[in-house]
PDB file of C-alpha atoms in Angstrom:
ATOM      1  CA  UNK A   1     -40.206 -11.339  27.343  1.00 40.00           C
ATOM      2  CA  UNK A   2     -39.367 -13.938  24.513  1.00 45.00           C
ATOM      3  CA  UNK A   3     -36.749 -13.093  21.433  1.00 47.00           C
ATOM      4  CA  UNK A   4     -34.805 -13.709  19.080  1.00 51.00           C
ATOM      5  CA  UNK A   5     -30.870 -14.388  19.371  1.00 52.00           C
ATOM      6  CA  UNK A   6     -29.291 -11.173  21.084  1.00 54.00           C
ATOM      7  CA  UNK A   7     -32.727 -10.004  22.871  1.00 53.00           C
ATOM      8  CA  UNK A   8     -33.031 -10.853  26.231  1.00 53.00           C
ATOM      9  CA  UNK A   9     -35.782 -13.067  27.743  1.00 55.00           C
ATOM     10  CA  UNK A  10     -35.928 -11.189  31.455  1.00 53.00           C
ATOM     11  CA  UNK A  11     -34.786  -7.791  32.527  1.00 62.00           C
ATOM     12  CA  UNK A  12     -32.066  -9.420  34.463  1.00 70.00           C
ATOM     13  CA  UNK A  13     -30.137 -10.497  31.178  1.00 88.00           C
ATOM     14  CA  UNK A  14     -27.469  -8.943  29.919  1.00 91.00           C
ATOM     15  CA  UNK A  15     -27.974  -8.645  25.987  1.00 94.00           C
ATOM     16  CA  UNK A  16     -25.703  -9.720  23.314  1.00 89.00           C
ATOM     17  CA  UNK A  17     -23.045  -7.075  22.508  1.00 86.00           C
ATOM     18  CA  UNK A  18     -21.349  -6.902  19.104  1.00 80.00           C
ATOM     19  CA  UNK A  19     -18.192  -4.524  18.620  1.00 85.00           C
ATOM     20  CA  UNK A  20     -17.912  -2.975  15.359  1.00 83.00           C
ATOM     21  CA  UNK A  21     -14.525  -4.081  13.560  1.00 92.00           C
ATOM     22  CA  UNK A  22     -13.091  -4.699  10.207  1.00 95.00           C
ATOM     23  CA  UNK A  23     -12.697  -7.852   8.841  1.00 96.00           C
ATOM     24  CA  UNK A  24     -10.705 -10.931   9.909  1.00 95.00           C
ATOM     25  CA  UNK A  25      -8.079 -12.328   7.333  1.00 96.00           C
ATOM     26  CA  UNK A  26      -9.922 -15.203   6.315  1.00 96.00           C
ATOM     27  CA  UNK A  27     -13.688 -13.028   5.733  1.00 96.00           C
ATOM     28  CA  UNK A  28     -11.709 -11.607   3.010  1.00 97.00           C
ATOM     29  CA  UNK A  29     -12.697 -12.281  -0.694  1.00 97.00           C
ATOM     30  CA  UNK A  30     -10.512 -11.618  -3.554  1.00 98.00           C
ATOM     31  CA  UNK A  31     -13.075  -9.716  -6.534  1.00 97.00           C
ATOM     32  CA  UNK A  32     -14.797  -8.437  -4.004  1.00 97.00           C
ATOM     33  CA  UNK A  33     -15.753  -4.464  -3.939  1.00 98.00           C
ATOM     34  CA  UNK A  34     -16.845  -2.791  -1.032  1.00 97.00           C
ATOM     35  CA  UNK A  35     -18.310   0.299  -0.873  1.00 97.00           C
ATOM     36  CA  UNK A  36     -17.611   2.822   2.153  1.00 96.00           C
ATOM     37  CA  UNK A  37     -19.798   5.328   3.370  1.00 96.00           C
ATOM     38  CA  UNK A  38     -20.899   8.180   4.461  1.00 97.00           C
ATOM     39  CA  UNK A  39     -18.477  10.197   2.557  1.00 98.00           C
ATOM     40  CA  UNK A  40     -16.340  12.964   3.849  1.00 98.00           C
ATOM     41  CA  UNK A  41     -16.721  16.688   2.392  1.00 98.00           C
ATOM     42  CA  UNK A  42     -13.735  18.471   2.479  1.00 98.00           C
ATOM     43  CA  UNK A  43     -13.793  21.529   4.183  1.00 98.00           C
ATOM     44  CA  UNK A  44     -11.154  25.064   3.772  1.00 97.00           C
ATOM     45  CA  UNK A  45     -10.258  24.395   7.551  1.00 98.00           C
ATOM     46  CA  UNK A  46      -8.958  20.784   6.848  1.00 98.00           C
ATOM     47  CA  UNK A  47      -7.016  21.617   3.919  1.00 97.00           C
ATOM     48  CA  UNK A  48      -5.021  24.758   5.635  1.00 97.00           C
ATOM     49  CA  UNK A  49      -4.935  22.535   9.026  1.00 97.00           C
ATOM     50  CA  UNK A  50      -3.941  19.864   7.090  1.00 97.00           C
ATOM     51  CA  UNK A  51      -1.109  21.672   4.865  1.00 97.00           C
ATOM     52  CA  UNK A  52       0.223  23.245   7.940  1.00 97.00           C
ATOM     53  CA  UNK A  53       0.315  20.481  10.660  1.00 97.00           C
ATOM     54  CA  UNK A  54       2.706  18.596   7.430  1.00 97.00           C
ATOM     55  CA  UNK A  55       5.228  21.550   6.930  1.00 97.00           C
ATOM     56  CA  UNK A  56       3.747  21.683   3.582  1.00 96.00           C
ATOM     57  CA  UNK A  57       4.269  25.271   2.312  1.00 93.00           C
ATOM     58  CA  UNK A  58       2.339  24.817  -1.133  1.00 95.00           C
ATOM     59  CA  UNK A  59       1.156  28.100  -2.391  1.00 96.00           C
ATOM     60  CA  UNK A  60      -1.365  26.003  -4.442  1.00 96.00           C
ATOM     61  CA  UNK A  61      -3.065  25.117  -0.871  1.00 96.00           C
ATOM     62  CA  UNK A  62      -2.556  28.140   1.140  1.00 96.00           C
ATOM     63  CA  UNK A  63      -2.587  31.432  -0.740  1.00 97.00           C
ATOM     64  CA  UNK A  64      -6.204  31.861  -2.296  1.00 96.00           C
ATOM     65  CA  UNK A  65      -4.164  35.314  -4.488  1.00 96.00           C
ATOM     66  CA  UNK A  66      -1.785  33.016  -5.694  1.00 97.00           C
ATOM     67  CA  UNK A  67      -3.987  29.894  -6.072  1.00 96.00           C
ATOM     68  CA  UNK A  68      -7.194  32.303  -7.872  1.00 95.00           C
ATOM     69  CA  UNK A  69      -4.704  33.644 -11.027  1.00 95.00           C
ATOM     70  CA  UNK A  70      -3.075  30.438 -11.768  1.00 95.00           C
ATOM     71  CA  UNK A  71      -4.211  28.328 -14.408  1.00 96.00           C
ATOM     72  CA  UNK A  72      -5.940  25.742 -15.643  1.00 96.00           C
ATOM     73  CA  UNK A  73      -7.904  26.077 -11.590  1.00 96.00           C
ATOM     74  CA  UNK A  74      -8.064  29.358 -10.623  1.00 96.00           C
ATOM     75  CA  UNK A  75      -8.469  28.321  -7.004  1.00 97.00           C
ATOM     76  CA  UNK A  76      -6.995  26.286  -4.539  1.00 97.00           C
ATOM     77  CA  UNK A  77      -6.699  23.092  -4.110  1.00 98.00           C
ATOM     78  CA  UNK A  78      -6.998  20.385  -1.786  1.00 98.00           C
ATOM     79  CA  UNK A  79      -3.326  18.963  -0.819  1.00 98.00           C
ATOM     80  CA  UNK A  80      -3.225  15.410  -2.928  1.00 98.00           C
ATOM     81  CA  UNK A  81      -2.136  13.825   1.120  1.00 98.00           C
ATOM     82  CA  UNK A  82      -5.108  14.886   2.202  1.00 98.00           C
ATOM     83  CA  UNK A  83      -6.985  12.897  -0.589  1.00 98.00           C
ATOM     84  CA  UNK A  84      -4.614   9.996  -0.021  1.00 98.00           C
ATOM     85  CA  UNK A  85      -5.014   9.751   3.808  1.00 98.00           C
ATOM     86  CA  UNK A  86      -9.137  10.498   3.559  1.00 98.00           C
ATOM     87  CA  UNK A  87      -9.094   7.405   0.776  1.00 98.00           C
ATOM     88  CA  UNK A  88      -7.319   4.980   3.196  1.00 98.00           C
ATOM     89  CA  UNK A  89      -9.689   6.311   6.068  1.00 98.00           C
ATOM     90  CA  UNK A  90     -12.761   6.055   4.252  1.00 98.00           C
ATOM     91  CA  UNK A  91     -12.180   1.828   4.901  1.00 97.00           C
ATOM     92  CA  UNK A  92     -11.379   1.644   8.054  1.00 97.00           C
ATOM     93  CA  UNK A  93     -14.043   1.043   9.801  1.00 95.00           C
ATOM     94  CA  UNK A  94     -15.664  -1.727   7.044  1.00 96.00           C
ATOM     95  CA  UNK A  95     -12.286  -3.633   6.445  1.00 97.00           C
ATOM     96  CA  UNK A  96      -9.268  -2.757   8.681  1.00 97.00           C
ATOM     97  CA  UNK A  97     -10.455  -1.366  12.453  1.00 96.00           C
ATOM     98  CA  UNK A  98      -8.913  -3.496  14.827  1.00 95.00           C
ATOM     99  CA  UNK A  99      -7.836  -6.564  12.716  1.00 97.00           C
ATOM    100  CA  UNK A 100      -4.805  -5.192  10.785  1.00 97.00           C
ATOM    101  CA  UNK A 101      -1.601  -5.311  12.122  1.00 97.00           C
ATOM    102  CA  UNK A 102      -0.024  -2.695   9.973  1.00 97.00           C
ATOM    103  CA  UNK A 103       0.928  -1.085   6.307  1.00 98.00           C
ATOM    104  CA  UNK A 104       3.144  -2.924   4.299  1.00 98.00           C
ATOM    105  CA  UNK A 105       3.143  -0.462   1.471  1.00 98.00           C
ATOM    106  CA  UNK A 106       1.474   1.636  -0.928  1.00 98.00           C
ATOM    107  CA  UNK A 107       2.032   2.338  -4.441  1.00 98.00           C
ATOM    108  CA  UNK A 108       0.147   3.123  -8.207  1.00 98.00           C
ATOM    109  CA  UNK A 109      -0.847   6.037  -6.281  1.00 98.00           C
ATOM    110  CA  UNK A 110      -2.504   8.764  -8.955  1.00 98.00           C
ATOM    111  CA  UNK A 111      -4.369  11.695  -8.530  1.00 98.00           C
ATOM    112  CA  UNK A 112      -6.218  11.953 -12.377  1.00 98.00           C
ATOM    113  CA  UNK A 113      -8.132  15.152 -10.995  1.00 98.00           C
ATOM    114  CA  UNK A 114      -8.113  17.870  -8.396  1.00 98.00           C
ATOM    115  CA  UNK A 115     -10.186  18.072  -5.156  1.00 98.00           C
ATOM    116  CA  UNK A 116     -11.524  21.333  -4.419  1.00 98.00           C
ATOM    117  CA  UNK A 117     -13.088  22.906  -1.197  1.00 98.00           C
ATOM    118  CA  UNK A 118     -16.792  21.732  -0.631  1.00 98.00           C
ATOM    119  CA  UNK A 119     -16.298  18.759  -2.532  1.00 98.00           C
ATOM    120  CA  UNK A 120     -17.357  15.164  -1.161  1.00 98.00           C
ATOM    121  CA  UNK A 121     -14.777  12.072  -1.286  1.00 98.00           C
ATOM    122  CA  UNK A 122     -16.376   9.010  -1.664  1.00 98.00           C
ATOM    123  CA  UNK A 123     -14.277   5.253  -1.109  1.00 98.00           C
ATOM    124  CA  UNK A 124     -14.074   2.202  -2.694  1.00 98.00           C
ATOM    125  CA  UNK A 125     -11.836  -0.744  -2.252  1.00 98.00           C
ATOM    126  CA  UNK A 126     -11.237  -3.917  -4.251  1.00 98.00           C
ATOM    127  CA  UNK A 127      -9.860  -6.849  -2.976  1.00 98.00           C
ATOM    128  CA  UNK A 128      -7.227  -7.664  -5.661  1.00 98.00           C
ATOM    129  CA  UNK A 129      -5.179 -10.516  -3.683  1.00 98.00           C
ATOM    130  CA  UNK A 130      -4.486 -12.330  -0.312  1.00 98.00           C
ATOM    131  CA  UNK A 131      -2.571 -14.890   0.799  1.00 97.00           C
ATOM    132  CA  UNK A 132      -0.689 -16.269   4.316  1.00 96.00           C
ATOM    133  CA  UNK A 133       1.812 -14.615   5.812  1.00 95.00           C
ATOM    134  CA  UNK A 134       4.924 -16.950   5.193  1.00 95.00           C
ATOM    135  CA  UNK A 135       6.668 -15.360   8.464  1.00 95.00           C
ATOM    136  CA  UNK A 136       3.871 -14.661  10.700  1.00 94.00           C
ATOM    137  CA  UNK A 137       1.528 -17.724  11.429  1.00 92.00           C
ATOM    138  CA  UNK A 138      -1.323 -15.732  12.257  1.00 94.00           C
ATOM    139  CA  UNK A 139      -1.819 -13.171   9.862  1.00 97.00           C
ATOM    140  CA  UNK A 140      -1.847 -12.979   6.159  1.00 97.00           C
ATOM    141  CA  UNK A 141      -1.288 -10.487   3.766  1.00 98.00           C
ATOM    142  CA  UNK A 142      -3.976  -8.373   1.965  1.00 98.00           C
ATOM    143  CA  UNK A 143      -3.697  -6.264  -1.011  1.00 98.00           C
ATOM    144  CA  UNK A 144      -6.569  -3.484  -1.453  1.00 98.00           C
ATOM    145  CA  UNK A 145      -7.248  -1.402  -4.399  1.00 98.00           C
ATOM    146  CA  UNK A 146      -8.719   2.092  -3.539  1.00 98.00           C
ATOM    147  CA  UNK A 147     -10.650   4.709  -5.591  1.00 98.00           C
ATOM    148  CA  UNK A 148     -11.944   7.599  -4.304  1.00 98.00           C
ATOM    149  CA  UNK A 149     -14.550   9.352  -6.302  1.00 98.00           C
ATOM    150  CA  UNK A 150     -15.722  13.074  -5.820  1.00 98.00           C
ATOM    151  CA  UNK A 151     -19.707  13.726  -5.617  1.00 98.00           C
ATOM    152  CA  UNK A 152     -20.053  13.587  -9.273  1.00 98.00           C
ATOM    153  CA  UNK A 153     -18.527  10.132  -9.271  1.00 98.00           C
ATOM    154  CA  UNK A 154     -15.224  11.169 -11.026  1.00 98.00           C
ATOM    155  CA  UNK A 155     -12.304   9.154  -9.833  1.00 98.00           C
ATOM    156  CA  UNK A 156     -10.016  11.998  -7.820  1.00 98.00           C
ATOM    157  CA  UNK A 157      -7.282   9.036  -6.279  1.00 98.00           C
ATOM    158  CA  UNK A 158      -6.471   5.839  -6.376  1.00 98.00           C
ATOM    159  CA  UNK A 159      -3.865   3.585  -4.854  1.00 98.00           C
ATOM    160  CA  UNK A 160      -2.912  -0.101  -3.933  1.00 98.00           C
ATOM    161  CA  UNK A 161      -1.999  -0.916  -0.373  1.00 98.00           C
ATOM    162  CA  UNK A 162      -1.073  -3.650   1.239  1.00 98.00           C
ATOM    163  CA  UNK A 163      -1.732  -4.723   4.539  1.00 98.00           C
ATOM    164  CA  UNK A 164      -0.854  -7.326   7.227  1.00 98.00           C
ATOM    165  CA  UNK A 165      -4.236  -8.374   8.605  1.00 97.00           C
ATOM    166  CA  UNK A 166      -4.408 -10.731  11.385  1.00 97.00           C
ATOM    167  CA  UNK A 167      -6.071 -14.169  11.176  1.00 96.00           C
ATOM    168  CA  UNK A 168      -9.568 -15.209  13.576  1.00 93.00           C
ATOM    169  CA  UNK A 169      -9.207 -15.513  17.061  1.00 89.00           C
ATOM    170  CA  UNK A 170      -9.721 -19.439  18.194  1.00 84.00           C
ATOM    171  CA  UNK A 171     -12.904 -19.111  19.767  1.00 73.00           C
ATOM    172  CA  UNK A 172     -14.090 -16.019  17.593  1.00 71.00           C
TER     173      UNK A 172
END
């Protein structure tokens, strides 16, 4: 058997393997807007689970009476953390899974409108700067731009981050 790069050429080969993972310091772009998919619809069960595993005793999340006859909603809604931490998540996997180091810091955080039950959270993130780490030789510092966006594409949270990321491997 002949192939291309990755495929073996006898059964006795061991084939290419490539690990998924996010994105070395230097593949970074600054401008650059990725889009991160599938989305996540938020279920009842995650925002009460949610809520409760944070000690967060929110009427507004837990108690559908209360929640139902309080204006401008009339229902529940989904605790703003939970938005937050399902933004961040939403880029792991394309930018940060295995090559950052840690959070530096968030902040501009805003929630402009509510997430409900049922609805779908959909990521962005911008790359708005980078540059070496002055202290750390082999990492640099990245600063993201998130949006989430529910399923009718209006903007539900957004927040700036920055990250440590580490720098390529020699050899990688």
């Amino acid at each position: 058997m002949t192939g291309t790069e990755g495929s073996p050429t006898s059964t006795d080969e061991t084939p290419r393997r490539i690990v998924q993972r996010g994105l070395w310091f230097e593949e970074f772009e600054v401008g650059v807007v990725y889009e991160h998919r599938p989305g996540r619809t938020v279920t009842e069960a995650d925002n009460v689970l949610f809520t409760t595993l944070t000690m967060n005793t929110q009427a507004l999340h837990l108690d559908a009476a209360f929640a139902d006859d309080l204006p401008p909603f009339n229902a529940r809604l989904v605790n703003s953390m939970f938005t937050l931490s399902t933004l961040v998540g939403l880029s792991v996997a394309q930018l940060t899974q295995g090559t950052i180091v840690g959070n530096l810091g968030f902040s501009e955080i805003a929630f402009p409108k509510p997430v409900f039950h049922g609805d779908t959270l959909y990521a962005e993130t911008k790359i708005v700067e980078k540059r070496e780490s002055k202290s750390r030789p082999g990492e640099g510092i990245v600063t993201f731009a998130h949006t989430a966006r529910n399923q009718h594409g209006d903007v539900v949270a957004t927040a700036a981050r920055k990250t440590m990321v580490r720098k390529r491997p020699e050899g990688r």
